[in-house]
Structures are given as C-alpha cells and as structure tokens.
Amino acid sequence: MNIKTYILFAFATLAFMACSHIDEDERLIYVKPAAVQRSVLLEDLTGQRCINCPKASDEIKLLQEQYGEDNVIAVSVHSGPLGFHSTSQLVGLSTDTGDEYFNHWQFDYQPVGMINRKGGCEYTTWNTHIREELEKTAPVNINLVVTTEGSQKSVQANVTGVDGNITGKLQLWLTEDNVTAFQMMPDGTRDMNYLHQHVLRAAINGTWGEDISIKEGETSISQIYSLPTSSEWKAEDLSVIAFVYNEQGVHQV
C-alpha cells in the first residue's frame, strides 16, 4: 500500500461570478516531505573474552549521554574469536547471526565499531564519525508499531521516502538491556556479574533483512512480523530496532 502526499488547492470565486474550470492535473500539486533528522546506528562488534570491550561499552554510554539514546542507537553484536557461546556452566551472548556478521565484515580485531555501516573503526574515533553522520538529514523516515496480544508480540515498520528514491534492505533486530553475564575486564580479571547493554538477540526478518524500494513522498507499509521469544529474555528490557541500508550505508535507524 502506497500513500502519496498531496495538497488540494481550492479556488474561491467572488459572489455571483461563474466558476472557472480547473484542469485535473492543475489541482494536485506534490509537496516535498520535510527533512528528517538522521539517527545513527552504532554496531559494536564485541566479545565477553575481549579485555578492551568494556572500554567501548563505556564510550557508548558517554556518546548516548552526549547525543541522546534516540539519536545514537547502539547494538552490541557479540561475535568473533573473542565472543562466547553459552555452555552448561556459563551464559554466553554470542549468536550464529553475530558470528555471520563478524565473518562477513572480516574484521581482525575487537572491539570494532561500525557507524552507519561505513567501515570499521576503533572506539576512540566513534565520536567524530557519529557527529559527522548526525549533521546529515535522512532520506527516509521509519515508524515502528509494536502490538501485544496475550503473550504474542508483533511489530510493523512503516518507511516513508523523504528525499529521492531509495532501494536497499529493511532490517529489524531484537535487542536486550541489563543482561548479567561474565566479562573479561581491562585489568585481566573476570567480572561474573557484568551488566551488558544493547545485546543483539535475534534478527527478526532474516540475517540481512528484506528488499525495500521506496519513492520520495510514499510510505511503504511492511508486513507484520512476530517477535521471537525466549524464557531467558526479560520482556521489559527488549527493544525493536529497524534500519534501512544499502551499499552506501545506513540511511536511517
């Protein structure tokens, strides 16, 4: 379903004067949507066995305090050689999906971050890249609608074209905050009660999302997706994240 925005101009006439005929193509005039401020996606490819990863987590906290959590949207992708999968004794936060991302980007160190998927960089440079991305406007706008019926939860993402035509992918993720699990610390010790934030739990609509093509001024209404569940996840700490991306990077999150 596509919705295009128009303004219908009404032409009044003076009293007792006949109305002039207006051609149909002159009545509907397209009005460009207003510019939308861009939010920034920060993908932190991290690991529980990575001694410098807590420093990157601290940097994320500072960045969100500086720019706002709605402007810098962080996702901790536990993965790679320093990630850890659950065993019978210890909780691991790595996922097969996270490992697929890490292997795809072929990074050779952790922690490593991607700002709007424009290459990997060290956490000490994240502020500069984020500031540059925040100064831009977004060519699309995303609105999420989450619905709960009993124990079932679903989400729908509505994407509106704002500037030009965009072809790429729509990706939906599920993340969880306040997850207690072990973490290696910068001093070499192991914190068994470390509180992890923004943990990637699942890719809702596939590892790489789904194709999307949106024209300026139109709204693409996606299908409704059922949210995955697990008895190990706390519903009150779950978040749904959606973003549109292509080979140029992330356009909006």
Coordinates of N, CA and C in Angstrom, one line a residue:
M1 N 0.9 -1.2 0.0 CA 0.0 0.0 0.0 C 0.9 1.2 0.0
N2 N 0.7 2.1 -1.0 CA 1.5 3.3 -1.1 C 0.6 4.5 -0.8
I3 N 1.1 5.5 0.0 CA 0.4 6.7 0.3 C 1.2 7.8 -0.2
K4 N 0.7 8.7 -1.1 CA 1.5 9.8 -1.6 C 0.8 11.1 -1.0
T5 N 1.6 12.0 -0.7 CA 1.1 13.3 0.0 C 0.9 14.3 -1.1
Y6 N -0.3 14.9 -1.1 CA -0.6 16.0 -2.0 C -1.4 17.0 -1.2
I7 N -1.4 18.2 -1.8 CA -2.2 19.3 -1.2 C -3.2 19.7 -2.3
L8 N -4.5 19.7 -1.9 CA -5.6 20.0 -2.9 C -5.9 21.5 -2.7
F9 N -5.7 22.3 -3.7 CA -5.9 23.7 -3.7 C -7.4 24.0 -4.1
A10 N -8.1 24.7 -3.2 CA -9.5 25.1 -3.5 C -9.5 26.6 -4.0
F11 N -10.1 26.8 -5.1 CA -10.1 28.1 -5.6 C -11.5 28.7 -5.4
A12 N -11.5 29.8 -4.6 CA -12.8 30.5 -4.4 C -13.1 31.6 -5.4
T13 N -14.3 31.9 -5.6 CA -14.6 33.0 -6.6 C -15.4 34.0 -5.9
L14 N -15.5 35.2 -6.5 CA -16.3 36.3 -6.0 C -17.8 35.9 -6.1
A15 N -18.6 36.5 -5.2 CA -20.0 36.2 -5.3 C -20.6 36.6 -6.6
F16 N -21.6 35.7 -7.0 CA -22.3 35.9 -8.3 C -21.5 35.8 -9.5
M17 N -20.2 35.4 -9.4 CA -19.4 35.1 -10.6 C -19.3 33.6 -10.9
A18 N -19.3 33.3 -12.1 CA -19.2 31.9 -12.5 C -17.9 31.3 -12.2
C19 N -17.9 30.0 -11.8 CA -16.6 29.3 -11.5 C -15.9 28.9 -12.8
S20 N -14.6 29.1 -12.8 CA -13.7 28.7 -13.9 C -13.4 27.3 -13.8
H21 N -13.3 26.6 -14.9 CA -12.9 25.2 -14.9 C -11.4 25.0 -14.7
I22 N -11.0 24.1 -13.8 CA -9.6 23.9 -13.5 C -9.3 22.5 -13.9
D23 N -8.3 22.3 -14.8 CA -7.9 21.0 -15.2 C -7.4 20.1 -14.1
E24 N -7.7 18.8 -14.2 CA -7.4 17.9 -13.1 C -5.9 17.9 -12.7
D25 N -5.0 18.0 -13.7 CA -3.6 18.0 -13.4 C -3.1 19.2 -12.8
E26 N -3.9 20.3 -12.7 CA -3.5 21.5 -12.0 C -4.0 21.6 -10.6
R27 N -4.8 20.7 -10.2 CA -5.4 20.7 -8.9 C -4.5 20.0 -7.8
L28 N -3.8 19.0 -8.3 CA -2.9 18.2 -7.4 C -1.5 18.6 -7.6
I29 N -0.9 19.2 -6.5 CA 0.5 19.7 -6.6 C 1.3 18.9 -5.5
Y30 N 2.3 18.2 -5.9 CA 3.1 17.4 -5.0 C 4.0 18.4 -4.1
V31 N 4.0 18.1 -2.8 CA 4.8 18.9 -1.9 C 5.8 18.0 -1.3
K32 N 7.1 18.3 -1.4 CA 8.2 17.5 -0.9 C 8.1 17.4 0.6
P33 N 8.3 16.2 1.2 CA 8.3 16.0 2.6 C 9.4 16.8 3.3
A34 N 9.1 17.2 4.5 CA 10.1 18.0 5.3 C 11.3 17.1 5.6
A35 N 12.4 17.7 5.7 CA 13.7 16.9 6.0 C 13.5 16.3 7.4
V36 N 14.1 15.1 7.5 CA 14.1 14.3 8.8 C 15.5 14.2 9.3
Q37 N 15.7 14.5 10.6 CA 17.0 14.4 11.2 C 17.4 12.9 11.3
R38 N 18.6 12.7 11.0 CA 19.1 11.3 10.9 C 19.5 10.8 12.3
S39 N 19.1 9.6 12.7 CA 19.7 8.9 13.8 C 20.8 8.0 13.3
V40 N 21.7 7.6 14.2 CA 22.9 6.9 13.8 C 22.9 5.5 14.4
L41 N 23.2 4.5 13.6 CA 23.4 3.2 14.1 C 24.8 2.9 14.4
L42 N 25.1 2.5 15.7 CA 26.4 2.1 16.1 C 26.4 0.6 16.4
E43 N 27.1 -0.1 15.6 CA 27.2 -1.6 15.7 C 28.5 -1.9 16.4
D44 N 28.5 -2.3 17.6 CA 29.7 -2.6 18.4 C 29.9 -4.1 18.4
L45 N 30.9 -4.6 17.6 CA 31.2 -6.0 17.5 C 32.1 -6.3 18.6
T46 N 31.6 -7.0 19.6 CA 32.2 -7.1 20.9 C 32.3 -8.6 21.3
G47 N 32.9 -8.8 22.5 CA 33.0 -10.2 23.0 C 33.3 -10.2 24.5
Q48 N 32.8 -11.3 25.1 CA 32.9 -11.4 26.5 C 34.4 -11.7 26.9
R49 N 35.2 -12.2 26.0 CA 36.6 -12.6 26.3 C 37.5 -11.4 25.8
C50 N 36.9 -10.3 25.5 CA 37.7 -9.2 25.0 C 38.0 -8.2 26.1
I51 N 39.2 -8.0 26.5 CA 39.5 -7.2 27.7 C 39.3 -5.7 27.5
N52 N 39.3 -5.2 26.2 CA 39.1 -3.8 25.9 C 37.7 -3.5 25.6
C53 N 36.8 -4.5 25.5 CA 35.4 -4.2 25.1 C 34.7 -3.5 26.2
P54 N 34.9 -3.6 27.5 CA 34.3 -2.7 28.4 C 34.6 -1.3 28.2
K55 N 35.7 -0.9 27.7 CA 36.1 0.5 27.4 C 35.2 1.0 26.3
A56 N 34.9 0.1 25.3 CA 34.0 0.5 24.2 C 32.6 0.7 24.7
S57 N 32.2 -0.2 25.7 CA 30.8 0.0 26.3 C 30.7 1.3 27.0
D58 N 31.8 1.6 27.7 CA 31.7 2.9 28.5 C 31.6 4.1 27.5
E59 N 32.3 4.0 26.3 CA 32.2 5.0 25.3 C 30.8 5.2 24.8
I60 N 30.1 4.0 24.6 CA 28.8 4.1 24.1 C 27.9 4.9 25.1
K61 N 28.1 4.6 26.4 CA 27.3 5.3 27.4 C 27.5 6.8 27.4
L62 N 28.8 7.2 27.2 CA 29.1 8.6 27.1 C 28.5 9.2 25.8
L63 N 28.5 8.5 24.7 CA 28.0 9.0 23.5 C 26.5 9.2 23.6
Q64 N 25.8 8.3 24.2 CA 24.4 8.4 24.3 C 24.0 9.5 25.3
E65 N 24.8 9.7 26.3 CA 24.5 10.8 27.2 C 24.7 12.2 26.5
Q66 N 25.7 12.2 25.6 CA 26.0 13.4 24.9 C 25.0 13.7 23.8
Y67 N 24.6 12.7 23.0 CA 23.7 13.0 21.9 C 22.3 12.5 22.1
G68 N 22.1 11.6 23.1 CA 20.7 11.1 23.3 C 20.6 9.7 22.7
E69 N 19.9 8.8 23.5 CA 19.8 7.4 23.1 C 19.0 7.2 21.8
D70 N 18.1 8.2 21.6 CA 17.3 8.1 20.3 C 18.0 8.6 19.1
N71 N 19.2 9.2 19.3 CA 20.0 9.7 18.2 C 21.1 8.8 17.9
V72 N 21.7 8.2 19.0 CA 22.8 7.2 18.8 C 22.2 5.9 19.3
I73 N 21.8 5.0 18.3 CA 21.2 3.7 18.6 C 22.2 2.7 18.6
A74 N 22.6 2.1 19.7 CA 23.7 1.2 19.8 C 23.2 -0.3 19.8
V75 N 24.0 -1.2 19.2 CA 23.7 -2.6 19.2 C 25.0 -3.3 19.5
S76 N 25.0 -4.1 20.6 CA 26.2 -4.9 20.9 C 26.1 -6.3 20.2
V77 N 26.9 -6.5 19.2 CA 26.9 -7.7 18.4 C 28.0 -8.6 19.0
H78 N 27.6 -9.5 19.9 CA 28.6 -10.4 20.5 C 29.0 -11.5 19.4
S79 N 30.3 -11.6 19.1 CA 30.7 -12.4 17.9 C 32.2 -12.6 17.9
G80 N 32.6 -13.3 16.9 CA 34.0 -13.3 16.6 C 34.8 -14.2 17.5
P81 N 36.2 -14.2 17.4 CA 37.0 -15.0 18.2 C 37.0 -14.7 19.7
L82 N 36.6 -13.5 20.0 CA 36.6 -13.2 21.4 C 35.2 -13.2 22.0
G83 N 34.2 -13.6 21.2 CA 32.9 -13.9 21.7 C 32.8 -15.2 22.4
F84 N 31.6 -15.4 23.0 CA 31.5 -16.6 23.8 C 30.1 -17.1 23.7
H85 N 29.9 -18.4 23.3 CA 28.6 -19.1 23.2 C 28.3 -19.8 24.5
S86 N 27.1 -19.9 24.9 CA 26.7 -20.5 26.2 C 27.1 -21.9 26.3
T87 N 27.5 -22.3 27.5 CA 27.8 -23.6 27.9 C 26.9 -24.0 29.1
S88 N 27.0 -25.2 29.5 CA 26.2 -25.7 30.7 C 26.5 -24.9 31.9
Q89 N 27.7 -24.3 32.0 CA 28.1 -23.6 33.2 C 28.0 -22.1 33.1
L90 N 28.2 -21.5 31.9 CA 28.3 -20.1 31.8 C 27.4 -19.6 30.7
V91 N 26.9 -18.4 30.9 CA 26.0 -17.7 29.9 C 26.9 -17.0 28.9
G92 N 26.6 -17.4 27.6 CA 27.3 -16.7 26.5 C 26.3 -15.9 25.7
L93 N 26.8 -14.8 25.2 CA 26.0 -13.9 24.4 C 26.2 -13.9 22.9
S94 N 27.2 -14.6 22.5 CA 27.4 -14.7 21.0 C 26.3 -15.5 20.4
T95 N 26.0 -15.2 19.1 CA 24.9 -15.9 18.4 C 25.5 -16.2 17.0
D96 N 24.9 -17.2 16.3 CA 25.3 -17.6 15.0 C 25.2 -16.4 14.1
T97 N 24.1 -15.6 14.3 CA 23.9 -14.4 13.5 C 25.0 -13.4 13.6
G98 N 25.4 -13.2 14.9 CA 26.5 -12.2 15.2 C 27.8 -12.7 14.5
D99 N 28.1 -14.0 14.6 CA 29.3 -14.6 14.0 C 29.3 -14.4 12.5
E100 N 28.1 -14.5 11.9 CA 28.0 -14.3 10.4 C 28.3 -12.9 10.1
Y101 N 27.8 -11.9 10.8 CA 28.2 -10.5 10.6 C 29.7 -10.3 10.7
F102 N 30.3 -10.8 11.8 CA 31.7 -10.6 12.0 C 32.5 -11.2 10.9
N103 N 32.2 -12.4 10.5 CA 32.9 -13.1 9.4 C 32.7 -12.4 8.0
H104 N 31.5 -11.8 7.8 CA 31.2 -11.1 6.6 C 32.1 -9.8 6.5
W105 N 32.2 -9.1 7.6 CA 33.0 -7.8 7.5 C 34.5 -8.1 7.6
Q106 N 34.9 -9.3 8.0 CA 36.3 -9.7 8.0 C 37.2 -8.8 8.9
F107 N 36.7 -8.4 10.0 CA 37.5 -7.6 11.0 C 38.6 -8.5 11.6
D108 N 39.7 -7.9 12.0 CA 40.7 -8.7 12.6 C 41.1 -8.2 14.0
Y109 N 40.1 -7.4 14.6 CA 40.4 -7.0 16.0 C 39.0 -6.7 16.6
Q110 N 39.0 -6.7 18.0 CA 37.8 -6.4 18.8 C 38.3 -5.6 20.0
P111 N 37.5 -4.6 20.4 CA 36.2 -4.2 19.8 C 36.4 -3.4 18.6
V112 N 35.4 -3.5 17.7 CA 35.4 -2.7 16.5 C 34.0 -2.2 16.3
G113 N 33.8 -1.0 15.8 CA 32.5 -0.4 15.6 C 32.3 0.0 14.2
M114 N 31.0 -0.1 13.8 CA 30.6 0.5 12.5 C 29.6 1.6 12.8
I115 N 29.8 2.7 12.2 CA 28.9 3.9 12.3 C 28.2 3.9 11.0
N116 N 26.9 3.6 11.0 CA 26.1 3.6 9.8 C 26.7 2.7 8.7
R117 N 27.4 1.7 9.2 CA 28.0 0.7 8.3 C 28.9 1.3 7.2
K118 N 29.7 2.3 7.7 CA 30.7 2.9 6.8 C 32.1 2.5 7.2
G119 N 32.3 1.2 7.2 CA 33.7 0.7 7.6 C 33.8 0.6 9.1
G120 N 34.8 -0.2 9.5 CA 35.1 -0.4 10.9 C 36.0 0.6 11.5
C121 N 35.9 0.9 12.7 CA 36.8 1.9 13.4 C 36.9 1.6 14.8
E122 N 38.0 2.1 15.5 CA 38.2 1.9 16.9 C 37.3 2.8 17.7
Y123 N 37.0 2.4 18.9 CA 36.0 3.2 19.7 C 36.5 4.6 20.1
T124 N 37.8 4.8 20.0 CA 38.3 6.2 20.3 C 38.0 7.2 19.2
T125 N 37.5 6.7 18.1 CA 37.2 7.6 17.0 C 35.7 7.7 16.7
W126 N 34.9 6.9 17.5 CA 33.4 6.9 17.3 C 32.8 8.2 17.3
N127 N 33.2 9.1 18.3 CA 32.6 10.4 18.5 C 32.6 11.2 17.2
T128 N 33.8 11.2 16.6 CA 34.0 12.0 15.3 C 33.1 11.5 14.2
H129 N 33.0 10.2 14.0 CA 32.2 9.7 12.9 C 30.7 9.9 13.2
I130 N 30.3 9.7 14.5 CA 28.9 9.9 14.8 C 28.5 11.4 14.6
R131 N 29.3 12.3 15.0 CA 29.0 13.7 14.8 C 28.8 14.1 13.4
E132 N 29.7 13.5 12.5 CA 29.5 13.7 11.1 C 28.2 13.2 10.5
E133 N 27.8 12.0 11.0 CA 26.6 11.4 10.5 C 25.3 12.2 11.0
L134 N 25.4 12.6 12.3 CA 24.3 13.4 12.8 C 24.0 14.7 12.1
E135 N 25.0 15.2 11.5 CA 24.8 16.5 10.8 C 24.1 16.4 9.5
K136 N 23.9 15.1 9.0 CA 23.2 14.9 7.8 C 21.7 14.7 8.0
T137 N 20.9 14.8 7.0 CA 19.5 14.5 7.0 C 19.2 13.1 6.4
A138 N 18.1 12.5 6.8 CA 17.8 11.2 6.4 C 16.9 11.2 5.2
P139 N 17.2 10.3 4.2 CA 16.3 10.3 3.0 C 15.0 9.5 3.2
V140 N 14.9 8.8 4.4 CA 13.7 8.0 4.7 C 13.4 8.2 6.2
N141 N 12.2 8.0 6.6 CA 11.8 8.1 8.0 C 11.1 6.7 8.3
I142 N 11.4 6.2 9.5 CA 10.9 4.9 9.9 C 10.0 5.1 11.2
N143 N 8.8 4.4 11.1 CA 7.9 4.4 12.3 C 7.6 3.0 12.6
L144 N 7.8 2.6 13.9 CA 7.6 1.2 14.4 C 6.3 1.2 15.2
V145 N 5.5 0.1 14.9 CA 4.3 -0.1 15.7 C 4.4 -1.5 16.3
V146 N 4.5 -1.6 17.6 CA 4.6 -2.9 18.3 C 3.2 -3.2 18.9
T147 N 2.7 -4.4 18.7 CA 1.4 -4.8 19.2 C 1.6 -6.0 20.1
T148 N 0.8 -6.1 21.2 CA 0.8 -7.2 22.1 C -0.6 -7.8 22.2
E149 N -0.7 -9.1 21.9 CA -2.0 -9.8 22.1 C -1.7 -11.0 22.9
G150 N -2.1 -10.9 24.2 CA -1.8 -12.0 25.1 C -0.3 -12.1 25.3
S151 N 0.3 -13.3 25.1 CA 1.7 -13.4 25.2 C 2.5 -13.2 23.8
Q152 N 1.7 -13.0 22.8 CA 2.3 -12.8 21.5 C 2.5 -11.3 21.2
K153 N 3.7 -11.0 20.7 CA 4.1 -9.6 20.3 C 4.5 -9.6 18.8
S154 N 4.1 -8.5 18.2 CA 4.4 -8.4 16.7 C 4.8 -6.9 16.5
V155 N 5.5 -6.7 15.4 CA 5.9 -5.4 15.0 C 5.7 -5.1 13.5
Q156 N 5.4 -3.9 13.2 CA 5.3 -3.4 11.8 C 6.1 -2.2 11.6
A157 N 6.8 -2.1 10.6 CA 7.7 -1.0 10.3 C 7.1 -0.2 9.0
N158 N 6.8 1.1 9.2 CA 6.4 1.9 8.1 C 7.5 2.8 7.7
V159 N 7.9 2.8 6.4 CA 9.0 3.5 5.9 C 8.5 4.6 4.9
T160 N 8.8 5.8 5.2 CA 8.4 6.9 4.3 C 9.6 7.5 3.6
G161 N 9.5 7.7 2.3 CA 10.5 8.3 1.5 C 10.5 9.8 1.7
V162 N 11.7 10.4 2.0 CA 11.7 11.8 2.3 C 12.5 12.6 1.2
D163 N 13.6 12.0 0.7 CA 14.5 12.7 -0.3 C 15.0 11.7 -1.3
G164 N 14.4 11.8 -2.5 CA 14.9 10.9 -3.6 C 14.3 9.5 -3.4
N165 N 14.7 8.6 -4.3 CA 14.2 7.2 -4.2 C 15.3 6.3 -3.7
I166 N 14.9 5.4 -2.8 CA 15.9 4.6 -2.1 C 15.6 3.1 -2.4
T167 N 16.6 2.3 -2.8 CA 16.5 0.9 -2.9 C 17.5 0.3 -2.0
G168 N 17.1 -0.7 -1.2 CA 18.1 -1.3 -0.3 C 17.4 -2.4 0.5
K169 N 17.7 -2.5 1.8 CA 17.2 -3.5 2.7 C 16.6 -2.9 3.9
L170 N 15.5 -3.5 4.4 CA 14.9 -3.1 5.7 C 15.3 -4.2 6.6
Q171 N 16.0 -3.9 7.7 CA 16.4 -4.8 8.7 C 15.8 -4.6 10.1
L172 N 15.2 -5.6 10.7 CA 14.7 -5.5 12.0 C 15.4 -6.4 13.0
W173 N 15.8 -5.9 14.1 CA 16.6 -6.6 15.2 C 15.8 -6.6 16.5
L174 N 16.1 -7.6 17.3 CA 15.6 -7.6 18.7 C 16.8 -7.5 19.6
T175 N 16.9 -6.5 20.6 CA 18.0 -6.4 21.5 C 17.5 -6.4 22.9
E176 N 18.4 -6.7 23.9 CA 18.0 -6.7 25.3 C 19.1 -6.0 26.1
D177 N 18.6 -5.2 27.1 CA 19.4 -4.5 28.0 C 19.5 -5.3 29.3
N178 N 20.5 -4.8 30.2 CA 20.6 -5.3 31.5 C 20.7 -6.8 31.6
V179 N 21.6 -7.4 30.8 CA 21.9 -8.8 30.8 C 23.1 -9.1 31.6
T180 N 22.9 -9.9 32.7 CA 24.0 -10.3 33.5 C 24.8 -11.5 33.0
A181 N 26.1 -11.3 32.7 CA 26.9 -12.4 32.2 C 28.4 -12.0 32.5
F182 N 29.3 -13.0 32.4 CA 30.7 -12.7 32.7 C 31.3 -11.8 31.6
Q183 N 32.3 -11.1 32.0 CA 33.0 -10.3 31.0 C 34.5 -10.1 31.5
M184 N 35.4 -10.3 30.6 CA 36.8 -10.1 30.9 C 37.0 -8.6 30.9
M185 N 37.8 -8.1 31.9 CA 37.9 -6.7 32.2 C 39.3 -6.2 31.7
P186 N 39.5 -4.9 31.6 CA 40.8 -4.4 31.1 C 42.0 -4.7 32.0
D187 N 41.8 -5.0 33.3 CA 42.9 -5.4 34.2 C 43.1 -6.9 34.2
G188 N 42.4 -7.6 33.3 CA 42.6 -9.1 33.1 C 41.8 -9.9 34.0
T189 N 41.0 -9.3 34.9 CA 40.1 -10.1 35.8 C 38.8 -10.4 35.0
R190 N 38.1 -11.3 35.6 CA 36.8 -11.7 35.1 C 35.7 -11.2 36.0
D191 N 34.8 -10.4 35.5 CA 33.6 -9.9 36.2 C 32.4 -10.9 35.9
M192 N 32.0 -11.7 36.9 CA 31.0 -12.7 36.7 C 29.6 -12.0 36.7
N193 N 29.5 -10.8 37.1 CA 28.2 -10.1 37.2 C 28.1 -8.8 36.4
Y194 N 28.9 -8.9 35.3 CA 28.9 -7.7 34.4 C 27.5 -7.5 33.8
L195 N 27.1 -6.2 33.7 CA 25.8 -5.9 33.2 C 26.0 -5.4 31.7
H196 N 25.5 -6.2 30.8 CA 25.6 -6.0 29.4 C 24.4 -5.2 28.8
Q197 N 24.6 -4.3 27.9 CA 23.6 -3.5 27.4 C 23.5 -3.7 25.8
H198 N 22.3 -3.4 25.3 CA 22.1 -3.4 23.8 C 22.5 -4.7 23.2
V199 N 22.3 -5.9 23.8 CA 22.7 -7.2 23.3 C 21.8 -7.6 22.2
L200 N 22.4 -7.9 21.0 CA 21.7 -8.4 19.9 C 21.2 -9.8 20.2
R201 N 19.9 -10.0 20.2 CA 19.3 -11.3 20.5 C 18.8 -12.1 19.2
A202 N 18.3 -11.3 18.3 CA 17.8 -12.0 17.1 C 17.6 -11.1 15.9
A203 N 17.7 -11.6 14.7 CA 17.3 -10.8 13.5 C 15.9 -11.2 13.2
I204 N 15.0 -10.3 13.3 CA 13.6 -10.6 13.1 C 13.2 -11.0 11.7
N205 N 13.7 -10.3 10.7 CA 13.3 -10.6 9.3 C 14.5 -11.1 8.5
G206 N 15.3 -12.0 9.1 CA 16.4 -12.6 8.4 C 17.7 -11.9 8.7
T207 N 18.8 -12.6 8.5 CA 20.1 -12.0 8.9 C 20.4 -10.7 8.2
W208 N 20.0 -10.6 6.9 CA 20.4 -9.4 6.1 C 19.1 -8.6 5.8
G209 N 18.0 -8.9 6.4 CA 16.8 -8.1 6.1 C 16.1 -8.5 4.8
E210 N 15.2 -7.6 4.4 CA 14.4 -7.8 3.2 C 14.5 -6.6 2.2
D211 N 14.4 -6.9 1.0 CA 14.5 -5.9 -0.1 C 13.4 -4.8 0.2
I212 N 13.7 -3.6 -0.1 CA 12.8 -2.5 0.0 C 13.1 -1.4 -1.0
S213 N 12.1 -0.9 -1.7 CA 12.2 0.2 -2.6 C 11.2 1.2 -2.3
I214 N 11.6 2.4 -2.0 CA 10.7 3.4 -1.6 C 10.9 4.7 -2.4
K215 N 9.8 5.3 -2.8 CA 9.9 6.6 -3.6 C 9.7 7.7 -2.7
E216 N 10.2 8.9 -3.0 CA 10.0 10.1 -2.3 C 8.5 10.4 -2.2
G217 N 8.1 10.7 -0.9 CA 6.7 11.0 -0.7 C 5.8 9.9 -0.5
E218 N 6.3 8.6 -0.7 CA 5.4 7.5 -0.5 C 5.8 6.8 0.8
T219 N 4.8 6.0 1.3 CA 5.0 5.2 2.5 C 4.9 3.7 2.2
S220 N 5.9 3.0 2.5 CA 5.8 1.5 2.3 C 5.5 0.9 3.6
I221 N 4.4 0.2 3.7 CA 3.9 -0.5 4.9 C 4.3 -2.0 4.8
S222 N 5.2 -2.4 5.7 CA 5.7 -3.8 5.6 C 4.7 -4.7 6.2
Q223 N 4.9 -6.0 6.0 CA 4.1 -7.0 6.7 C 4.4 -7.0 8.2
I224 N 3.5 -7.6 8.9 CA 3.6 -7.7 10.4 C 4.5 -8.9 10.7
Y225 N 5.5 -8.7 11.6 CA 6.5 -9.7 12.0 C 6.2 -10.1 13.4
S226 N 6.2 -11.4 13.6 CA 6.1 -11.9 15.0 C 7.5 -11.8 15.7
L227 N 7.5 -11.3 16.9 CA 8.8 -11.2 17.6 C 9.1 -12.5 18.2
P228 N 10.4 -12.9 18.1 CA 10.9 -14.2 18.7 C 10.9 -14.0 20.2
T229 N 10.7 -15.1 20.9 CA 10.7 -15.1 22.4 C 11.6 -16.2 23.0
S230 N 12.0 -16.0 24.2 CA 12.9 -16.9 24.9 C 12.6 -16.7 26.4
S231 N 12.6 -17.8 27.1 CA 12.4 -17.8 28.6 C 13.5 -17.1 29.3
E232 N 14.7 -17.0 28.6 CA 15.8 -16.3 29.2 C 15.9 -14.8 29.0
W233 N 15.0 -14.3 28.2 CA 14.9 -12.9 27.9 C 13.9 -12.2 28.8
K234 N 14.2 -11.0 29.3 CA 13.2 -10.2 30.1 C 12.5 -9.3 29.2
A235 N 11.2 -9.4 29.1 CA 10.4 -8.7 28.1 C 10.5 -7.2 28.3
E236 N 10.6 -6.7 29.6 CA 10.7 -5.3 29.9 C 12.0 -4.7 29.4
D237 N 13.0 -5.5 29.1 CA 14.3 -5.0 28.7 C 14.5 -5.2 27.2
L238 N 13.5 -5.6 26.4 CA 13.7 -5.9 25.0 C 13.3 -4.6 24.2
S239 N 14.0 -4.4 23.1 CA 13.8 -3.3 22.2 C 13.8 -3.9 20.7
V240 N 13.0 -3.2 19.9 CA 13.0 -3.5 18.5 C 13.7 -2.4 17.7
I241 N 14.7 -2.7 16.9 CA 15.4 -1.7 16.1 C 15.2 -2.0 14.7
A242 N 14.9 -1.0 13.9 CA 14.8 -1.1 12.4 C 15.7 -0.1 11.7
F243 N 16.2 -0.5 10.6 CA 17.0 0.4 9.8 C 17.0 0.0 8.4
V244 N 17.2 1.0 7.5 CA 17.2 0.9 6.1 C 18.7 1.1 5.6
Y245 N 19.2 0.2 4.8 CA 20.6 0.3 4.4 C 20.8 -0.2 3.0
N246 N 21.9 0.2 2.4 CA 22.3 -0.4 1.1 C 23.8 -0.2 1.0
E247 N 24.4 -0.3 -0.1 CA 25.9 -0.3 -0.3 C 26.4 1.1 0.1
Q248 N 25.6 2.1 0.2 CA 26.1 3.4 0.7 C 26.1 3.6 2.2
G249 N 25.5 2.6 2.9 CA 25.5 2.6 4.4 C 24.1 2.6 4.9
V250 N 23.9 3.0 6.2 CA 22.6 3.0 6.8 C 22.0 4.4 6.5
H251 N 20.8 4.5 6.1 CA 20.1 5.7 5.7 C 19.3 6.3 6.9
Q252 N 18.8 5.4 7.7 CA 18.0 5.8 8.9 C 17.8 4.6 9.8
V253 N 17.7 4.9 11.1 CA 17.5 3.8 12.1 C 16.6 4.3 13.1

